[in-house]
Amino acid sequence: MEVVPTSTFDPSEGEVGRWARQLGRIHHSAGGVPARGSAARLRYRAEGGKMRCYLEGPATAAAVLAMPGFAEVEVRAHRAKKDIQPVRFPASREGAK
């Protein structure tokens, strides 16, 4: 999800706290996803001279991710699934240290 604030965006401390609690719910809404795969991540990127902010998390928590956390912020489902590449971890060998 891309998080797009307005030019007058200036959140209060209470708004930031509410959004932090909302992000904390992502783990619970991710269902049977293991803990390491259910975390939310904010990713910042500069594209074309503009700073962009992306909120990433498990697909099973898409409803929580899409909820606006602030009054002056729009949440857009920006990326297609084909752009998302899975992370593969090598299988650990037993006995290897």
PDB file of C-alpha atoms in Angstrom:
ATOM      1  CA  MET A   1       0.000   0.000   0.000  1.00  0.00           C
ATOM      2  CA  GLU A   2       1.262   3.466  -0.745  1.00  0.00           C
ATOM      3  CA  VAL A   3       0.689   6.030   1.999  1.00  0.00           C
ATOM      4  CA  VAL A   4       0.124   9.539   0.544  1.00  0.00           C
ATOM      5  CA  PRO A   5      -0.190  12.516   2.954  1.00  0.00           C
ATOM      6  CA  THR A   6      -1.633  15.907   2.066  1.00  0.00           C
ATOM      7  CA  SER A   7       0.619  18.965   1.966  1.00  0.00           C
ATOM      8  CA  THR A   8      -0.817  20.153   5.309  1.00  0.00           C
ATOM      9  CA  PHE A   9      -0.329  16.816   7.091  1.00  0.00           C
ATOM     10  CA  ASP A  10       0.784  17.416  10.697  1.00  0.00           C
ATOM     11  CA  PRO A  11      -0.394  14.596  12.983  1.00  0.00           C
ATOM     12  CA  SER A  12      -0.953  15.025  16.696  1.00  0.00           C
ATOM     13  CA  GLU A  13       0.651  12.716  19.232  1.00  0.00           C
ATOM     14  CA  GLY A  14      -2.710  10.977  19.731  1.00  0.00           C
ATOM     15  CA  GLU A  15      -3.076  10.261  16.009  1.00  0.00           C
ATOM     16  CA  VAL A  16       0.398   8.741  15.865  1.00  0.00           C
ATOM     17  CA  GLY A  17      -0.423   6.534  18.861  1.00  0.00           C
ATOM     18  CA  ARG A  18      -3.687   5.331  17.292  1.00  0.00           C
ATOM     19  CA  TRP A  19      -1.896   4.477  14.045  1.00  0.00           C
ATOM     20  CA  ALA A  20       0.820   2.589  15.940  1.00  0.00           C
ATOM     21  CA  ARG A  21      -1.877   0.506  17.685  1.00  0.00           C
ATOM     22  CA  GLN A  22      -3.526  -0.120  14.310  1.00  0.00           C
ATOM     23  CA  LEU A  23      -0.219  -1.398  12.901  1.00  0.00           C
ATOM     24  CA  GLY A  24       0.086  -3.626  15.964  1.00  0.00           C
ATOM     25  CA  ARG A  25      -3.136  -5.378  14.920  1.00  0.00           C
ATOM     26  CA  ILE A  26      -1.593  -6.563  11.651  1.00  0.00           C
ATOM     27  CA  HIS A  27       0.050  -9.534  13.371  1.00  0.00           C
ATOM     28  CA  HIS A  28      -3.324 -10.643  14.788  1.00  0.00           C
ATOM     29  CA  SER A  29      -5.195 -10.227  11.506  1.00  0.00           C
ATOM     30  CA  ALA A  30      -2.570 -12.206   9.570  1.00  0.00           C
ATOM     31  CA  GLY A  31      -4.174 -15.477  10.642  1.00  0.00           C
ATOM     32  CA  GLY A  32      -1.878 -18.487  10.473  1.00  0.00           C
ATOM     33  CA  VAL A  33       1.147 -16.599   9.153  1.00  0.00           C
ATOM     34  CA  PRO A  34       4.298 -17.209  11.244  1.00  0.00           C
ATOM     35  CA  ALA A  35       5.407 -14.281  13.414  1.00  0.00           C
ATOM     36  CA  ARG A  36       8.379 -13.379  11.225  1.00  0.00           C
ATOM     37  CA  GLY A  37       6.102 -13.153   8.170  1.00  0.00           C
ATOM     38  CA  SER A  38       3.341 -11.143   9.800  1.00  0.00           C
ATOM     39  CA  ALA A  39       5.251  -7.959  10.558  1.00  0.00           C
ATOM     40  CA  ALA A  40       4.421  -4.601   9.013  1.00  0.00           C
ATOM     41  CA  ARG A  41       7.158  -2.621   7.323  1.00  0.00           C
ATOM     42  CA  LEU A  42       7.365   1.016   6.279  1.00  0.00           C
ATOM     43  CA  ARG A  43       9.573   1.428   3.226  1.00  0.00           C
ATOM     44  CA  TYR A  44      10.638   4.838   1.964  1.00  0.00           C
ATOM     45  CA  ARG A  45      11.819   5.378  -1.583  1.00  0.00           C
ATOM     46  CA  ALA A  46      12.756   8.355  -3.756  1.00  0.00           C
ATOM     47  CA  GLU A  47      11.174   8.166  -7.208  1.00  0.00           C
ATOM     48  CA  GLY A  48      11.396  11.003  -9.697  1.00  0.00           C
ATOM     49  CA  GLY A  49      12.545  13.474  -7.047  1.00  0.00           C
ATOM     50  CA  LYS A  50       9.622  12.639  -4.724  1.00  0.00           C
ATOM     51  CA  MET A  51       9.742  10.718  -1.483  1.00  0.00           C
ATOM     52  CA  ARG A  52       7.272   7.835  -1.374  1.00  0.00           C
ATOM     53  CA  CYS A  53       6.187   5.781   1.622  1.00  0.00           C
ATOM     54  CA  TYR A  54       4.958   2.205   1.307  1.00  0.00           C
ATOM     55  CA  LEU A  55       3.287   0.146   4.007  1.00  0.00           C
ATOM     56  CA  GLU A  56       3.943  -3.564   3.528  1.00  0.00           C
ATOM     57  CA  GLY A  57       2.625  -6.609   5.312  1.00  0.00           C
ATOM     58  CA  PRO A  58       1.039 -10.019   4.782  1.00  0.00           C
ATOM     59  CA  ALA A  59      -1.729 -10.315   2.188  1.00  0.00           C
ATOM     60  CA  THR A  60      -4.064 -11.814   4.801  1.00  0.00           C
ATOM     61  CA  ALA A  61      -3.903  -8.495   6.688  1.00  0.00           C
ATOM     62  CA  ALA A  62      -4.748  -6.365   3.628  1.00  0.00           C
ATOM     63  CA  ALA A  63      -7.931  -5.002   5.231  1.00  0.00           C
ATOM     64  CA  VAL A  64      -6.001  -3.630   8.209  1.00  0.00           C
ATOM     65  CA  LEU A  65      -3.196  -2.326   5.990  1.00  0.00           C
ATOM     66  CA  ALA A  66      -5.707  -0.444   3.819  1.00  0.00           C
ATOM     67  CA  MET A  67      -7.370   1.319   6.768  1.00  0.00           C
ATOM     68  CA  PRO A  68      -6.438   5.003   6.860  1.00  0.00           C
ATOM     69  CA  GLY A  69      -4.584   5.824  10.055  1.00  0.00           C
ATOM     70  CA  PHE A  70      -4.739   9.599   9.741  1.00  0.00           C
ATOM     71  CA  ALA A  71      -7.393  12.045   8.541  1.00  0.00           C
ATOM     72  CA  GLU A  72      -5.068  13.664   5.998  1.00  0.00           C
ATOM     73  CA  VAL A  73      -3.484  10.513   4.549  1.00  0.00           C
ATOM     74  CA  GLU A  74      -4.711   8.458   1.617  1.00  0.00           C
ATOM     75  CA  VAL A  75      -3.842   4.750   1.424  1.00  0.00           C
ATOM     76  CA  ARG A  76      -3.558   3.424  -2.128  1.00  0.00           C
ATOM     77  CA  ALA A  77      -3.223  -0.176  -3.270  1.00  0.00           C
ATOM     78  CA  HIS A  78      -0.432   0.803  -5.637  1.00  0.00           C
ATOM     79  CA  ARG A  79       1.532  -2.283  -6.596  1.00  0.00           C
ATOM     80  CA  ALA A  80       0.351  -5.260  -8.556  1.00  0.00           C
ATOM     81  CA  LYS A  81       0.999  -8.713  -7.111  1.00  0.00           C
ATOM     82  CA  LYS A  82       3.338  -9.496 -10.001  1.00  0.00           C
ATOM     83  CA  ASP A  83       5.741  -6.837  -8.654  1.00  0.00           C
ATOM     84  CA  ILE A  84       6.052  -8.578  -5.298  1.00  0.00           C
ATOM     85  CA  GLN A  85       8.811 -11.153  -5.191  1.00  0.00           C
ATOM     86  CA  PRO A  86       8.773 -13.768  -2.419  1.00  0.00           C
ATOM     87  CA  VAL A  87      11.753 -14.026  -0.123  1.00  0.00           C
ATOM     88  CA  ARG A  88      13.287 -17.498  -0.144  1.00  0.00           C
ATOM     89  CA  PHE A  89      15.365 -18.740   2.760  1.00  0.00           C
ATOM     90  CA  PRO A  90      17.758 -21.627   2.201  1.00  0.00           C
ATOM     91  CA  ALA A  91      16.820 -24.802   4.024  1.00  0.00           C
ATOM     92  CA  SER A  92      19.057 -25.329   7.008  1.00  0.00           C
ATOM     93  CA  ARG A  93      21.052 -28.530   7.032  1.00  0.00           C
ATOM     94  CA  GLU A  94      20.911 -30.589  10.179  1.00  0.00           C
ATOM     95  CA  GLY A  95      24.248 -30.898  11.867  1.00  0.00           C
ATOM     96  CA  ALA A  96      25.634 -27.764  10.172  1.00  0.00           C
ATOM     97  CA  LYS A  97      26.824 -25.122  12.628  1.00  0.00           C
TER      98      LYS A  97
END
